[in-house]
Short mmCIF file of C-alpha atoms in Angstrom, two decimals:
data_model
loop_
_atom_site.label_atom_id
_atom_site.label_comp_id
_atom_site.label_asym_id
_atom_site.label_seq_id
_atom_site.Cartn_x
_atom_site.Cartn_y
_atom_site.Cartn_z
CA MET A 173 3.19 23.96 23.93
CA PHE A 174 1.57 20.83 25.04
CA HIS A 175 3.62 18.40 26.79
CA VAL A 176 2.99 14.59 26.54
CA LYS A 177 4.67 12.52 29.22
CA HIS A 178 4.74 8.93 27.58
CA ILE A 179 5.69 8.24 24.19
CA CYS A 180 6.30 4.57 22.88
CA VAL A 181 8.19 3.96 19.55
CA ILE A 182 7.65 0.54 18.04
CA ILE A 183 9.28 1.43 14.87
CA ASP A 184 13.02 0.74 14.90
CA PHE A 185 14.47 4.45 15.11
CA GLU A 186 18.09 4.61 14.35
CA GLU A 187 20.33 6.61 16.80
CA ASN A 188 20.41 9.96 14.58
CA TYR A 189 16.47 9.90 14.47
CA LYS A 190 16.36 9.16 18.30
CA LYS A 191 18.35 12.15 18.97
CA ARG A 192 16.05 14.39 16.80
CA LEU A 193 12.94 13.04 18.36
CA ASP A 194 14.50 13.46 21.87
CA GLN A 195 14.88 16.84 20.93
CA ILE A 196 11.59 17.65 19.57
CA ALA A 197 9.94 15.94 22.37
CA PHE A 198 12.21 17.21 25.02
CA GLY A 199 10.41 16.79 28.65
CA CYS A 200 8.57 13.74 27.38
CA GLU A 201 9.26 10.13 28.60
CA ILE A 202 10.09 8.10 25.44
CA LYS A 203 10.37 4.40 25.22
CA TYR A 204 11.95 2.79 22.35
CA ASN A 205 11.13 -0.98 21.79
CA PRO A 206 8.60 -0.51 24.61
CA ASN A 207 6.99 -3.55 26.43
CA GLU A 208 3.55 -4.19 27.13
CA ILE A 209 3.35 -2.08 30.53
CA ASP A 210 4.92 0.78 28.49
CA LEU A 211 2.30 0.63 25.70
CA LEU A 212 -0.61 0.58 28.37
CA ARG A 213 0.71 3.71 29.73
CA ALA A 214 1.44 5.42 26.35
CA ASN A 215 -0.17 8.63 25.33
CA ILE A 216 1.50 8.65 21.84
CA ILE A 217 2.35 5.56 19.98
CA LEU A 218 4.68 5.46 16.74
CA GLY A 219 4.32 2.17 15.00
CA ASN A 220 1.58 -0.78 15.32
CA PRO A 221 0.90 -2.16 18.63
CA PRO A 222 -0.88 -5.57 18.96
CA VAL A 223 -4.38 -5.19 18.41
CA ARG A 224 -5.62 -6.91 21.43
CA LEU A 225 -3.97 -4.13 23.60
CA LEU A 226 -5.73 -1.34 22.13
CA GLU A 227 -9.00 -1.46 24.23
CA LYS A 228 -6.86 -1.26 27.42
CA MET A 229 -4.92 1.66 26.43
CA LYS A 230 -6.98 4.04 28.57
CA ASN A 231 -4.24 6.93 28.20
CA LEU A 232 -3.84 6.79 24.68
CA GLU A 233 -4.25 10.14 22.72
CA TRP A 234 -2.71 9.78 19.25
CA MET A 235 -1.35 6.55 17.42
CA GLN A 236 0.79 6.92 14.32
CA SER A 237 0.52 3.87 12.22
CA SER A 238 3.33 2.50 10.59
CA SER A 239 1.38 1.24 7.33
CA ALA A 240 -0.82 3.07 4.99
CA GLY A 241 -3.67 0.82 5.59
CA THR A 242 -5.14 1.02 8.99
CA GLU A 243 -8.21 -1.21 8.62
CA ALA A 244 -6.97 -3.43 11.64
CA TYR A 245 -7.25 -0.51 13.82
CA THR A 246 -10.25 1.66 12.76
CA ASN A 247 -12.78 -0.49 14.76
CA VAL A 248 -10.87 -0.87 17.74
CA VAL A 249 -8.75 2.18 18.51
CA PRO A 250 -10.56 3.85 21.62
CA LYS A 251 -12.92 6.51 21.01
CA GLY A 252 -11.41 10.05 21.11
CA VAL A 253 -8.00 8.78 19.95
CA ILE A 254 -6.57 10.26 16.69
CA LEU A 255 -5.30 7.69 14.15
CA THR A 256 -2.80 8.76 11.45
CA ASN A 257 -1.48 6.59 8.79
CA MET A 258 1.78 6.47 6.69
CA THR A 259 0.57 8.07 3.39
CA GLY A 260 3.53 9.35 1.68
CA ALA A 261 6.16 6.80 2.84
CA PHE A 262 5.52 4.01 0.30
CA GLY A 263 4.84 5.47 -2.99
CA LEU A 264 8.37 5.18 -4.66
CA ALA A 265 8.93 1.58 -3.32
CA ILE A 266 5.56 0.09 -4.36
CA SER A 267 5.33 2.04 -7.56
CA GLU A 268 8.82 1.06 -8.70
CA HIS A 269 7.57 -2.58 -7.69
CA MET A 270 4.41 -2.30 -9.84
CA VAL A 271 6.61 -1.01 -12.92
CA ALA A 272 8.85 -3.97 -12.61
CA ALA A 273 6.03 -6.49 -12.23
CA VAL A 274 4.26 -5.00 -15.40
CA THR A 275 7.46 -5.21 -17.51
CA MET A 276 8.31 -8.74 -16.00
CA LEU A 277 4.85 -9.93 -17.31
CA CYS A 278 4.56 -8.12 -20.37
CA LYS A 279 8.10 -9.43 -21.51
CA LYS A 280 7.46 -12.83 -20.01
CA LEU A 281 10.56 -12.65 -17.90
CA HIS A 282 9.16 -14.87 -15.16
CA LEU A 283 8.68 -17.45 -17.74
CA TYR A 284 12.27 -17.21 -18.89
CA ARG A 285 13.23 -17.42 -15.22
CA ASP A 286 11.29 -20.71 -15.05
CA ASN A 287 13.13 -21.77 -18.08
CA GLN A 288 16.57 -20.95 -16.37
CA LEU A 289 15.77 -22.68 -13.28
CA ASN A 290 14.76 -25.86 -15.40
CA CYS A 291 17.92 -25.47 -17.51
CA ASN A 292 15.52 -24.94 -20.59
CA TRP A 293 16.73 -23.07 -23.56
CA LEU A 294 13.28 -22.33 -24.96
CA ASP A 295 11.59 -19.35 -26.74
CA ARG A 296 8.27 -18.39 -25.12
CA GLY A 297 6.81 -16.56 -27.88
CA ASN A 298 5.36 -12.97 -28.29
CA VAL A 299 5.67 -10.18 -25.94
CA LYS A 300 3.25 -7.27 -25.14
CA GLN A 301 4.37 -3.69 -25.97
CA ILE A 302 4.25 -1.41 -22.97
CA GLU A 303 4.66 1.86 -24.97
CA GLY A 304 1.09 3.21 -26.02
CA SER A 305 -0.70 0.90 -23.33
CA THR A 306 -3.84 2.47 -21.87
CA VAL A 307 -3.35 2.04 -18.04
CA LEU A 308 -5.92 2.27 -15.63
CA VAL A 309 -4.81 3.20 -11.96
CA VAL A 310 -7.64 2.52 -9.58
CA GLY A 311 -6.83 4.37 -6.29
CA LEU A 312 -5.00 7.83 -7.50
CA GLY A 313 -3.21 8.47 -4.07
CA ASN A 314 0.35 8.50 -3.17
CA ILE A 315 0.90 4.90 -4.59
CA GLY A 316 -1.40 5.13 -7.33
CA GLY A 317 -0.12 8.59 -8.46
CA ASN A 318 3.60 7.51 -8.34
CA PHE A 319 2.78 4.41 -10.51
CA ALA A 320 0.77 6.65 -12.91
CA LYS A 321 3.67 9.08 -13.37
CA ARG A 322 6.08 6.32 -14.05
CA MET A 323 4.01 4.57 -16.50
CA LYS A 324 3.40 7.90 -18.32
CA GLY A 325 7.07 8.36 -18.62
CA LEU A 326 7.05 4.94 -20.63
CA GLY A 327 4.64 6.48 -22.91
CA CYS A 328 1.37 5.13 -21.76
CA TYR A 329 -2.07 6.55 -21.79
CA ILE A 330 -3.10 7.09 -18.13
CA ILE A 331 -6.90 6.87 -16.66
CA GLY A 332 -7.23 7.36 -12.97
CA VAL A 333 -9.91 6.56 -10.63
CA ARG A 334 -10.50 8.10 -7.55
CA ARG A 335 -13.19 7.91 -4.68
CA THR A 336 -13.86 11.54 -4.51
CA GLY A 337 -12.82 14.72 -6.74
CA THR A 338 -11.63 14.84 -10.17
CA ASP A 339 -8.63 17.18 -10.05
CA LYS A 340 -6.38 15.65 -12.75
CA PRO A 341 -2.49 15.57 -12.27
CA GLU A 342 -0.56 16.57 -15.01
CA PHE A 343 0.72 13.09 -15.82
CA VAL A 344 -2.85 11.86 -15.98
CA ASP A 345 -4.81 11.82 -19.23
CA GLU A 346 -8.41 11.33 -17.78
CA VAL A 347 -9.93 11.21 -14.43
CA TYR A 348 -13.26 9.52 -13.15
CA LEU A 349 -14.87 8.40 -9.93
CA SER A 350 -15.23 4.92 -9.04
CA ASN A 351 -18.79 4.71 -10.22
CA GLU A 352 -17.48 4.82 -13.77
CA LEU A 353 -15.23 1.61 -13.38
CA ASP A 354 -17.41 -0.65 -15.36
CA ASN A 355 -16.88 1.68 -18.36
CA LEU A 356 -13.37 1.91 -17.94
CA LEU A 357 -12.33 -1.58 -17.45
CA PRO A 358 -12.75 -2.61 -21.03
CA ARG A 359 -10.52 0.21 -22.22
CA ALA A 360 -7.52 -0.78 -20.15
CA ASP A 361 -4.37 -2.80 -21.14
CA ILE A 362 -2.77 -2.66 -17.86
CA ILE A 363 -4.61 -2.24 -14.53
CA GLY A 364 -3.03 -1.10 -11.34
CA LEU A 365 -4.83 -1.50 -7.99
CA ALA A 366 -3.75 0.60 -4.99
CA MET A 367 -6.71 0.77 -2.76
CA PRO A 368 -6.97 0.42 1.07
CA GLY A 369 -8.95 -2.42 2.48
CA THR A 370 -12.45 -0.96 3.33
CA SER A 371 -15.94 -2.07 2.93
CA ASP A 372 -16.33 -0.34 -0.42
CA THR A 373 -12.97 -1.72 -1.98
CA ALA A 374 -13.92 -5.38 -0.76
CA GLY A 375 -14.70 -7.53 -3.75
CA LEU A 376 -14.38 -4.51 -6.20
CA ILE A 377 -12.65 -6.60 -8.87
CA SER A 378 -15.73 -9.23 -9.04
CA ARG A 379 -16.08 -12.05 -11.49
CA GLU A 380 -18.68 -9.98 -13.21
CA ARG A 381 -15.87 -7.02 -13.57
CA ILE A 382 -13.26 -9.65 -14.59
CA ASN A 383 -15.61 -10.74 -17.60
CA LYS A 384 -15.65 -6.76 -18.71
CA ILE A 385 -11.83 -6.42 -18.64
CA LYS A 386 -10.18 -6.28 -22.00
CA ASP A 387 -8.89 -9.91 -23.35
CA GLY A 388 -5.12 -10.01 -22.76
CA ALA A 389 -4.82 -7.30 -19.90
CA VAL A 390 -2.59 -7.16 -17.12
CA ILE A 391 -3.40 -6.70 -13.43
CA VAL A 392 -1.38 -5.46 -10.86
CA ASN A 393 -2.61 -5.62 -7.13
CA VAL A 394 -0.54 -3.86 -4.45
CA GLY A 395 -3.52 -2.60 -2.33
CA ARG A 396 -5.60 -5.28 -0.43
CA GLY A 397 -6.10 -8.87 -1.65
CA SER A 398 -9.74 -8.67 -0.79
CA ALA A 399 -10.04 -6.24 -3.96
CA ILE A 400 -10.10 -9.01 -6.31
CA ASP A 401 -12.25 -12.30 -6.25
CA THR A 402 -9.49 -14.68 -6.30
CA GLU A 403 -11.16 -17.79 -7.67
CA ALA A 404 -12.42 -15.63 -10.78
CA LEU A 405 -9.08 -14.14 -11.24
CA CYS A 406 -7.53 -17.70 -11.32
CA ASP A 407 -10.14 -18.90 -13.85
CA ALA A 408 -9.35 -15.73 -16.01
CA LEU A 409 -5.57 -16.44 -15.85
CA GLU A 410 -5.73 -20.09 -16.65
CA SER A 411 -8.45 -19.60 -19.55
CA GLY A 412 -6.16 -16.99 -21.22
CA LYS A 413 -8.63 -14.11 -20.70
CA LEU A 414 -5.82 -12.29 -18.88
CA TRP A 415 -2.41 -12.01 -20.08
CA GLY A 416 -1.14 -12.10 -16.52
CA ALA A 417 -1.62 -10.84 -12.97
CA ALA A 418 1.04 -9.48 -10.22
CA LEU A 419 -0.24 -9.79 -6.78
CA ASP A 420 1.80 -8.40 -4.00
CA VAL A 421 -1.44 -9.07 -1.74
CA THR A 422 -3.69 -12.02 -1.92
CA ASP A 423 -6.91 -13.18 -0.58
CA PRO A 424 -6.52 -15.31 1.58
CA GLU A 425 -3.18 -13.86 2.97
CA PRO A 426 -0.80 -15.37 3.54
CA LEU A 427 -1.54 -17.69 0.48
CA PRO A 428 -1.98 -21.34 1.43
CA ALA A 429 0.81 -23.59 0.07
CA ASN A 430 -1.98 -25.59 -1.75
CA HIS A 431 -3.77 -22.79 -3.59
CA ARG A 432 -3.97 -23.14 -7.10
CA ILE A 433 -2.71 -19.62 -8.15
CA TRP A 434 0.76 -20.57 -7.06
CA LYS A 435 0.98 -23.12 -10.18
CA ILE A 436 -0.50 -20.53 -12.70
CA GLU A 437 2.63 -19.51 -14.90
CA ASN A 438 1.19 -16.09 -15.66
CA ALA A 439 0.68 -15.12 -12.16
CA LEU A 440 3.30 -13.27 -10.38
CA ILE A 441 3.12 -13.65 -6.66
CA THR A 442 5.17 -11.79 -3.93
CA PRO A 443 4.57 -11.97 -0.19
CA HIS A 444 3.34 -8.36 0.60
CA ILE A 445 6.86 -6.90 0.49
CA SER A 446 6.29 -4.12 -1.95
CA GLY A 447 5.99 -1.33 0.69
CA PHE A 448 8.00 -2.60 3.74
CA TYR A 449 11.41 -1.22 4.53
CA HIS A 450 13.38 -3.20 1.73
CA LEU A 451 13.88 0.06 0.19
CA ARG A 452 15.84 2.47 2.35
CA LYS A 453 13.86 5.61 1.47
CA THR A 454 10.68 4.07 2.60
CA TYR A 455 12.19 3.80 6.06
CA GLU A 456 13.47 7.28 5.87
CA ASN A 457 10.09 8.56 4.83
CA SER A 458 8.37 6.73 7.43
CA VAL A 459 10.43 8.01 10.32
CA GLU A 460 10.28 11.46 9.04
CA ILE A 461 6.56 11.43 9.05
CA CYS A 462 6.71 10.20 12.67
CA ILE A 463 9.14 13.03 13.74
CA GLU A 464 7.03 15.77 11.93
CA ASN A 465 3.76 14.74 13.30
CA VAL A 466 5.36 14.43 16.95
CA ARG A 467 6.50 18.06 16.40
CA ARG A 468 3.08 19.01 15.21
CA TYR A 469 1.28 17.37 17.82
CA LEU A 470 3.39 18.74 20.81
CA ASN A 471 2.72 22.33 19.31
CA GLY A 472 -0.93 21.85 18.93
CA GLU A 473 -0.70 21.95 15.20
CA GLN A 474 -2.80 19.87 12.47
CA LEU A 475 -1.33 16.40 11.99
CA MET A 476 -0.69 14.97 8.59
CA ASN A 477 -2.57 11.72 7.41
CA VAL A 478 -5.42 11.83 9.97
CA VAL A 479 -7.62 8.74 9.25
CA ASP A 480 -11.45 8.94 8.96
CA PHE A 481 -12.74 6.13 11.01
CA GLU A 482 -15.93 5.78 8.87
CA THR A 483 -14.30 5.72 5.26
CA GLY A 484 -10.81 4.33 6.42
CA TYR A 485 -9.24 7.04 4.26
CA ARG A 486 -7.00 9.96 5.44
CA ILE A 487 -8.85 13.18 5.95
CA LEU A 488 -5.81 15.42 5.49
#
């Protein structure tokens, strides 16, 4: 068994989880809520430390990020350090958020909420049918896969887009690689974006591609705001080209108070909250991944969710 002396836990572990980690890492020095000096001594970090400290962490061997996206760390983690992410922790919470956003936009519930706040008894007109819709899921990982499964359950036809591989889950009707995106956008009634922030995904939904999207489509983005040309999206929403857009991530982020998209009534904006610990299950999933990966690391086993520094995606 390989023993690591210094483990820093930035994630808020509850007492029952602390006891489990203490047992698994018996013989190691574990610092919960570590200070800067603790972090600089660490061999293992569970959670997201300040980026500015990473180049000073000469003892660091492995960092378990508390997020699925790790683009803030891939270029600054010291050479030789293993980086793992939280893939698998957020699928339930974020996919349910996506389904809720789709339903809200298609049924104009956001507009009726506006009516309520203004004490306005007003019929907002026609709504969109969800059953029978073609749903394009761009990023068919844990989050996108969970969204696809839930939309399939609502009677939708599911098209998945992946970066590599064309294995088709049972709840997906068609699967394509990302180079087919231009041909798929005109088919979709609902588009779900669930991709990490990488050089390949930045600007993916450009003005040119927005123009290719079917008129009256709905977009939901829970990956990174940089995936969409925000100004082009605003134009498409204001012109009626798109029925609506739900953005849990924006570009820029945080969204400035004077940005025009705040006032566009068919935009639904949430402040990057779909995947945090607001859902208890997300917290439990995250801590379980940490504990299992510590067990694996101390026993010399392969870690889950190892990140490829070049692509930003997980290897395993």
